[in-house]
Amino acid sequence: MALRYIVQDGDPILKKVCRPVTKFDDRLATLLDDMKETLADANGYGLAGPQVGVMRRVFISIDERDIPEGQEDTAPLKFIEFVNPEILEESDEMVTLYEGCLSFPGRNGEIARPKWVKARAFDRYGNPFEIEAEGMLARCICHESNHLDGITIMDLATHFYEDDEEEEN
Ligand code: NI
C-alpha cells in the first residue's frame, strides 16, 4: 500500500466526469487499498477516485455501522468500497449541515443532503451490492458520488466558514 497525493482546490481534475470501472483487477485492488491508507492518513471520512487523480467511478467511505456509539475513535477503521455506484432512492427529507472535503482543506460548506439514501455499487471483485444509509454515511455517499461527476462542495454550498473562523450567522 502507498499514500497517494490528494488533488487540491484549483486542479481541473476535480471538475471532470469520471468513467466507469471496466476491469475488476489487481490494479483496482491496489487503488482501493491506497485510497484507504490515504483516507486514514488524512483523517477523512470519504475519498473519491478523482481526488487521487484517477478518473474512474470509485470511492470509499469509513464504515461505522457496527461500532457501538461512543467508540468511533477507538474502534479499528473499516471501510466500504463503492465501484460504479448509483444512488437509487433518496428521502425527501433533507438535512443541512456544514461538510468539508479533503480537496478543500479548512473550508466547510453548508449543504442540504437527503437524510436517507439507497445506493447500488460493486465491490472490488465485481459483486453488486445495495446499501441503505442515514446520517454521515448518507451524506458521504452523496458527496463522493458528486465527485465522480465533477461536482464539489464549492458548487453546492450556500455558505462557507473556514476552520479558523467563528461560524457566522
Ligand atoms: Ni470531497
PDB file of C-alpha atoms and ligand atoms in Angstrom:
ATOM      1  CA  MET A   1       0.000   0.000   0.000  1.00  0.00           C
ATOM      2  CA  ALA A   2       1.061   3.554  -0.593  1.00  0.00           C
ATOM      3  CA  LEU A   3      -0.114   7.016   0.233  1.00  0.00           C
ATOM      4  CA  ARG A   4      -1.401   8.932  -2.764  1.00  0.00           C
ATOM      5  CA  TYR A   5      -1.348  12.679  -3.250  1.00  0.00           C
ATOM      6  CA  ILE A   6      -4.759  14.269  -2.664  1.00  0.00           C
ATOM      7  CA  VAL A   7      -5.669  16.626  -5.509  1.00  0.00           C
ATOM      8  CA  GLN A   8      -6.258  20.140  -4.190  1.00  0.00           C
ATOM      9  CA  ASP A   9      -8.508  23.117  -4.953  1.00  0.00           C
ATOM     10  CA  GLY A  10      -7.858  24.623  -8.375  1.00  0.00           C
ATOM     11  CA  ASP A  11      -6.932  21.379 -10.124  1.00  0.00           C
ATOM     12  CA  PRO A  12      -9.236  20.900 -13.155  1.00  0.00           C
ATOM     13  CA  ILE A  13      -9.367  17.158 -12.405  1.00  0.00           C
ATOM     14  CA  LEU A  14     -11.927  17.950  -9.711  1.00  0.00           C
ATOM     15  CA  LYS A  15     -14.370  19.246 -12.323  1.00  0.00           C
ATOM     16  CA  LYS A  16     -14.261  16.276 -14.690  1.00  0.00           C
ATOM     17  CA  VAL A  17     -16.774  13.456 -15.074  1.00  0.00           C
ATOM     18  CA  CYS A  18     -15.295  10.038 -14.338  1.00  0.00           C
ATOM     19  CA  ARG A  19     -15.665   6.913 -16.467  1.00  0.00           C
ATOM     20  CA  PRO A  20     -16.975   3.602 -15.166  1.00  0.00           C
ATOM     21  CA  VAL A  21     -14.577   0.931 -13.946  1.00  0.00           C
ATOM     22  CA  THR A  22     -14.476  -1.879 -16.511  1.00  0.00           C
ATOM     23  CA  LYS A  23     -11.767  -4.135 -15.086  1.00  0.00           C
ATOM     24  CA  PHE A  24     -12.005  -5.586 -11.596  1.00  0.00           C
ATOM     25  CA  ASP A  25      -8.325  -6.425 -11.474  1.00  0.00           C
ATOM     26  CA  ASP A  26      -5.245  -6.102  -9.276  1.00  0.00           C
ATOM     27  CA  ARG A  27      -4.845  -2.501 -10.327  1.00  0.00           C
ATOM     28  CA  LEU A  28      -8.281  -1.657  -8.932  1.00  0.00           C
ATOM     29  CA  ALA A  29      -7.472  -3.522  -5.710  1.00  0.00           C
ATOM     30  CA  THR A  30      -4.226  -1.564  -5.338  1.00  0.00           C
ATOM     31  CA  LEU A  31      -6.056   1.702  -5.976  1.00  0.00           C
ATOM     32  CA  LEU A  32      -8.652   0.902  -3.303  1.00  0.00           C
ATOM     33  CA  ASP A  33      -6.001  -0.156  -0.783  1.00  0.00           C
ATOM     34  CA  ASP A  34      -4.011   3.007  -1.445  1.00  0.00           C
ATOM     35  CA  MET A  35      -7.152   5.112  -1.104  1.00  0.00           C
ATOM     36  CA  LYS A  36      -7.874   3.533   2.293  1.00  0.00           C
ATOM     37  CA  GLU A  37      -4.373   4.288   3.522  1.00  0.00           C
ATOM     38  CA  THR A  38      -4.598   7.831   2.159  1.00  0.00           C
ATOM     39  CA  LEU A  39      -8.016   8.443   3.725  1.00  0.00           C
ATOM     40  CA  ALA A  40      -6.914   7.109   7.111  1.00  0.00           C
ATOM     41  CA  ASP A  41      -3.744   9.208   6.987  1.00  0.00           C
ATOM     42  CA  ALA A  42      -5.764  12.334   6.153  1.00  0.00           C
ATOM     43  CA  ASN A  43      -8.275  11.586   8.904  1.00  0.00           C
ATOM     44  CA  GLY A  44     -11.144  11.895   6.439  1.00  0.00           C
ATOM     45  CA  TYR A  45     -14.494  10.169   6.089  1.00  0.00           C
ATOM     46  CA  GLY A  46     -14.626   9.615   2.320  1.00  0.00           C
ATOM     47  CA  LEU A  47     -12.367   9.771  -0.720  1.00  0.00           C
ATOM     48  CA  ALA A  48     -13.175   9.574  -4.429  1.00  0.00           C
ATOM     49  CA  GLY A  49     -11.044   8.423  -7.380  1.00  0.00           C
ATOM     50  CA  PRO A  50     -10.514  11.860  -8.909  1.00  0.00           C
ATOM     51  CA  GLN A  51      -9.178  13.120  -5.582  1.00  0.00           C
ATOM     52  CA  VAL A  52      -6.188  10.845  -6.109  1.00  0.00           C
ATOM     53  CA  GLY A  53      -6.037  11.644  -9.827  1.00  0.00           C
ATOM     54  CA  VAL A  54      -7.868   8.535 -11.056  1.00  0.00           C
ATOM     55  CA  MET A  55     -10.788   9.406 -13.330  1.00  0.00           C
ATOM     56  CA  ARG A  56     -12.825   6.305 -12.571  1.00  0.00           C
ATOM     57  CA  ARG A  57     -16.147   5.890 -10.794  1.00  0.00           C
ATOM     58  CA  VAL A  58     -14.883   4.648  -7.462  1.00  0.00           C
ATOM     59  CA  PHE A  59     -14.969   5.958  -3.920  1.00  0.00           C
ATOM     60  CA  ILE A  60     -14.545   4.720  -0.372  1.00  0.00           C
ATOM     61  CA  SER A  61     -16.094   5.724   2.924  1.00  0.00           C
ATOM     62  CA  ILE A  62     -15.434   4.962   6.548  1.00  0.00           C
ATOM     63  CA  ASP A  63     -17.796   2.269   7.842  1.00  0.00           C
ATOM     64  CA  GLU A  64     -19.015   2.982  11.360  1.00  0.00           C
ATOM     65  CA  ARG A  65     -22.226   0.973  11.109  1.00  0.00           C
ATOM     66  CA  ASP A  66     -21.326  -1.789  13.570  1.00  0.00           C
ATOM     67  CA  ILE A  67     -19.434   0.371  16.038  1.00  0.00           C
ATOM     68  CA  PRO A  68     -21.200   0.995  19.351  1.00  0.00           C
ATOM     69  CA  GLU A  69     -21.944   4.646  19.976  1.00  0.00           C
ATOM     70  CA  GLY A  70     -19.093   6.473  21.669  1.00  0.00           C
ATOM     71  CA  GLN A  71     -16.412   4.050  20.428  1.00  0.00           C
ATOM     72  CA  GLU A  72     -15.914   5.624  16.987  1.00  0.00           C
ATOM     73  CA  ASP A  73     -12.497   6.966  17.965  1.00  0.00           C
ATOM     74  CA  THR A  74     -11.024   3.730  19.295  1.00  0.00           C
ATOM     75  CA  ALA A  75     -12.528   1.029  17.062  1.00  0.00           C
ATOM     76  CA  PRO A  76     -10.349  -0.293  14.217  1.00  0.00           C
ATOM     77  CA  LEU A  77     -11.048   1.526  10.956  1.00  0.00           C
ATOM     78  CA  LYS A  78     -13.337  -0.199   8.483  1.00  0.00           C
ATOM     79  CA  PHE A  79     -14.190   0.973   5.003  1.00  0.00           C
ATOM     80  CA  ILE A  80     -16.865   0.486   2.367  1.00  0.00           C
ATOM     81  CA  GLU A  81     -15.764   0.357  -1.259  1.00  0.00           C
ATOM     82  CA  PHE A  82     -18.092   1.676  -3.938  1.00  0.00           C
ATOM     83  CA  VAL A  83     -17.273   0.871  -7.554  1.00  0.00           C
ATOM     84  CA  ASN A  84     -19.582   2.237 -10.279  1.00  0.00           C
ATOM     85  CA  PRO A  85     -22.038   3.490  -7.625  1.00  0.00           C
ATOM     86  CA  GLU A  86     -25.531   4.646  -8.369  1.00  0.00           C
ATOM     87  CA  ILE A  87     -27.958   6.329  -5.981  1.00  0.00           C
ATOM     88  CA  LEU A  88     -31.277   4.521  -6.419  1.00  0.00           C
ATOM     89  CA  GLU A  89     -33.503   6.360  -3.965  1.00  0.00           C
ATOM     90  CA  GLU A  90     -33.262   9.238  -1.547  1.00  0.00           C
ATOM     91  CA  SER A  91     -35.545  10.667   1.096  1.00  0.00           C
ATOM     92  CA  ASP A  92     -37.458  13.870   0.522  1.00  0.00           C
ATOM     93  CA  GLU A  93     -36.419  14.866   3.986  1.00  0.00           C
ATOM     94  CA  MET A  94     -33.185  16.858   3.864  1.00  0.00           C
ATOM     95  CA  VAL A  95     -30.565  17.608   6.492  1.00  0.00           C
ATOM     96  CA  THR A  96     -28.489  20.773   6.272  1.00  0.00           C
ATOM     97  CA  LEU A  97     -25.005  20.629   7.782  1.00  0.00           C
ATOM     98  CA  TYR A  98     -21.535  22.011   7.202  1.00  0.00           C
ATOM     99  CA  GLU A  99     -19.336  19.499   5.424  1.00  0.00           C
ATOM    100  CA  GLY A 100     -15.716  19.510   4.453  1.00  0.00           C
ATOM    101  CA  CYS A 101     -13.657  17.880   1.714  1.00  0.00           C
ATOM    102  CA  LEU A 102     -10.033  16.725   1.712  1.00  0.00           C
ATOM    103  CA  SER A 103      -9.520  18.613  -1.561  1.00  0.00           C
ATOM    104  CA  PHE A 104     -10.579  21.900   0.078  1.00  0.00           C
ATOM    105  CA  PRO A 105      -8.845  21.779   3.442  1.00  0.00           C
ATOM    106  CA  GLY A 106     -10.127  24.139   6.081  1.00  0.00           C
ATOM    107  CA  ARG A 107     -13.274  25.030   4.150  1.00  0.00           C
ATOM    108  CA  ASN A 108     -16.695  23.927   5.306  1.00  0.00           C
ATOM    109  CA  GLY A 109     -19.753  24.409   3.148  1.00  0.00           C
ATOM    110  CA  GLU A 110     -23.358  24.413   4.281  1.00  0.00           C
ATOM    111  CA  ILE A 111     -25.163  21.831   2.149  1.00  0.00           C
ATOM    112  CA  ALA A 112     -28.602  20.211   2.295  1.00  0.00           C
ATOM    113  CA  ARG A 113     -28.459  16.464   1.657  1.00  0.00           C
ATOM    114  CA  PRO A 114     -31.100  13.749   1.820  1.00  0.00           C
ATOM    115  CA  LYS A 115     -31.446  12.242   5.282  1.00  0.00           C
ATOM    116  CA  TRP A 116     -31.529   8.743   3.819  1.00  0.00           C
ATOM    117  CA  VAL A 117     -30.258   7.180   0.588  1.00  0.00           C
ATOM    118  CA  LYS A 118     -30.301   3.793  -1.037  1.00  0.00           C
ATOM    119  CA  ALA A 119     -27.414   3.054  -3.373  1.00  0.00           C
ATOM    120  CA  ARG A 120     -26.113   0.232  -5.523  1.00  0.00           C
ATOM    121  CA  ALA A 121     -22.468  -0.393  -6.294  1.00  0.00           C
ATOM    122  CA  PHE A 122     -19.936  -3.147  -6.938  1.00  0.00           C
ATOM    123  CA  ASP A 123     -17.158  -4.338  -4.655  1.00  0.00           C
ATOM    124  CA  ARG A 124     -13.567  -4.772  -5.858  1.00  0.00           C
ATOM    125  CA  TYR A 125     -14.354  -8.248  -7.174  1.00  0.00           C
ATOM    126  CA  GLY A 126     -17.293  -7.063  -9.285  1.00  0.00           C
ATOM    127  CA  ASN A 127     -20.008  -8.314  -6.958  1.00  0.00           C
ATOM    128  CA  PRO A 128     -23.016  -5.975  -6.839  1.00  0.00           C
ATOM    129  CA  PHE A 129     -24.473  -4.866  -3.522  1.00  0.00           C
ATOM    130  CA  GLU A 130     -27.094  -2.479  -2.243  1.00  0.00           C
ATOM    131  CA  ILE A 131     -26.801  -0.289   0.797  1.00  0.00           C
ATOM    132  CA  GLU A 132     -29.198   1.911   2.726  1.00  0.00           C
ATOM    133  CA  ALA A 133     -27.651   4.703   4.740  1.00  0.00           C
ATOM    134  CA  GLU A 134     -28.554   7.550   7.053  1.00  0.00           C
ATOM    135  CA  GLY A 135     -26.602  10.280   8.764  1.00  0.00           C
ATOM    136  CA  MET A 136     -22.920  10.737   7.956  1.00  0.00           C
ATOM    137  CA  LEU A 137     -22.797   7.746   5.632  1.00  0.00           C
ATOM    138  CA  ALA A 138     -25.743   9.020   3.565  1.00  0.00           C
ATOM    139  CA  ARG A 139     -24.069  12.427   3.343  1.00  0.00           C
ATOM    140  CA  CYS A 140     -20.778  10.800   2.367  1.00  0.00           C
ATOM    141  CA  ILE A 141     -22.374   8.683  -0.386  1.00  0.00           C
ATOM    142  CA  CYS A 142     -23.909  11.841  -1.872  1.00  0.00           C
ATOM    143  CA  HIS A 143     -20.697  13.879  -1.504  1.00  0.00           C
ATOM    144  CA  GLU A 144     -18.462  11.225  -3.066  1.00  0.00           C
ATOM    145  CA  SER A 145     -20.949  10.423  -5.845  1.00  0.00           C
ATOM    146  CA  ASN A 146     -20.891  14.130  -6.713  1.00  0.00           C
ATOM    147  CA  HIS A 147     -17.080  13.981  -7.030  1.00  0.00           C
ATOM    148  CA  LEU A 148     -17.464  11.335  -9.759  1.00  0.00           C
ATOM    149  CA  ASP A 149     -19.470  13.860 -11.755  1.00  0.00           C
ATOM    150  CA  GLY A 150     -17.043  16.718 -11.161  1.00  0.00           C
ATOM    151  CA  ILE A 151     -19.247  18.375  -8.538  1.00  0.00           C
ATOM    152  CA  THR A 152     -17.753  19.557  -5.243  1.00  0.00           C
ATOM    153  CA  ILE A 153     -18.798  21.440  -2.130  1.00  0.00           C
ATOM    154  CA  MET A 154     -17.689  24.602  -3.929  1.00  0.00           C
ATOM    155  CA  ASP A 155     -20.552  24.092  -6.404  1.00  0.00           C
ATOM    156  CA  LEU A 156     -23.174  23.144  -3.830  1.00  0.00           C
ATOM    157  CA  ALA A 157     -22.600  25.116  -0.668  1.00  0.00           C
ATOM    158  CA  THR A 158     -24.813  28.070   0.092  1.00  0.00           C
ATOM    159  CA  HIS A 159     -22.467  29.369   2.736  1.00  0.00           C
ATOM    160  CA  PHE A 160     -18.931  28.652   3.936  1.00  0.00           C
ATOM    161  CA  TYR A 161     -16.877  29.058   7.022  1.00  0.00           C
ATOM    162  CA  GLU A 162     -13.177  28.498   7.486  1.00  0.00           C
ATOM    163  CA  ASP A 163     -11.883  26.188  10.231  1.00  0.00           C
ATOM    164  CA  ASP A 164     -10.082  29.088  11.887  1.00  0.00           C
ATOM    165  CA  GLU A 165     -13.129  31.383  11.851  1.00  0.00           C
ATOM    166  CA  GLU A 166     -16.080  31.543  14.138  1.00  0.00           C
ATOM    167  CA  GLU A 167     -19.147  30.337  12.314  1.00  0.00           C
ATOM    168  CA  GLU A 168     -21.075  33.335  11.007  1.00  0.00           C
ATOM    169  CA  ASN A 169     -24.788  33.575  11.492  1.00  0.00           C
TER     170      ASN A 169
HETATM  171 NI    NI B   1     -14.762  15.625  -1.138  1.00  0.00          NI
END
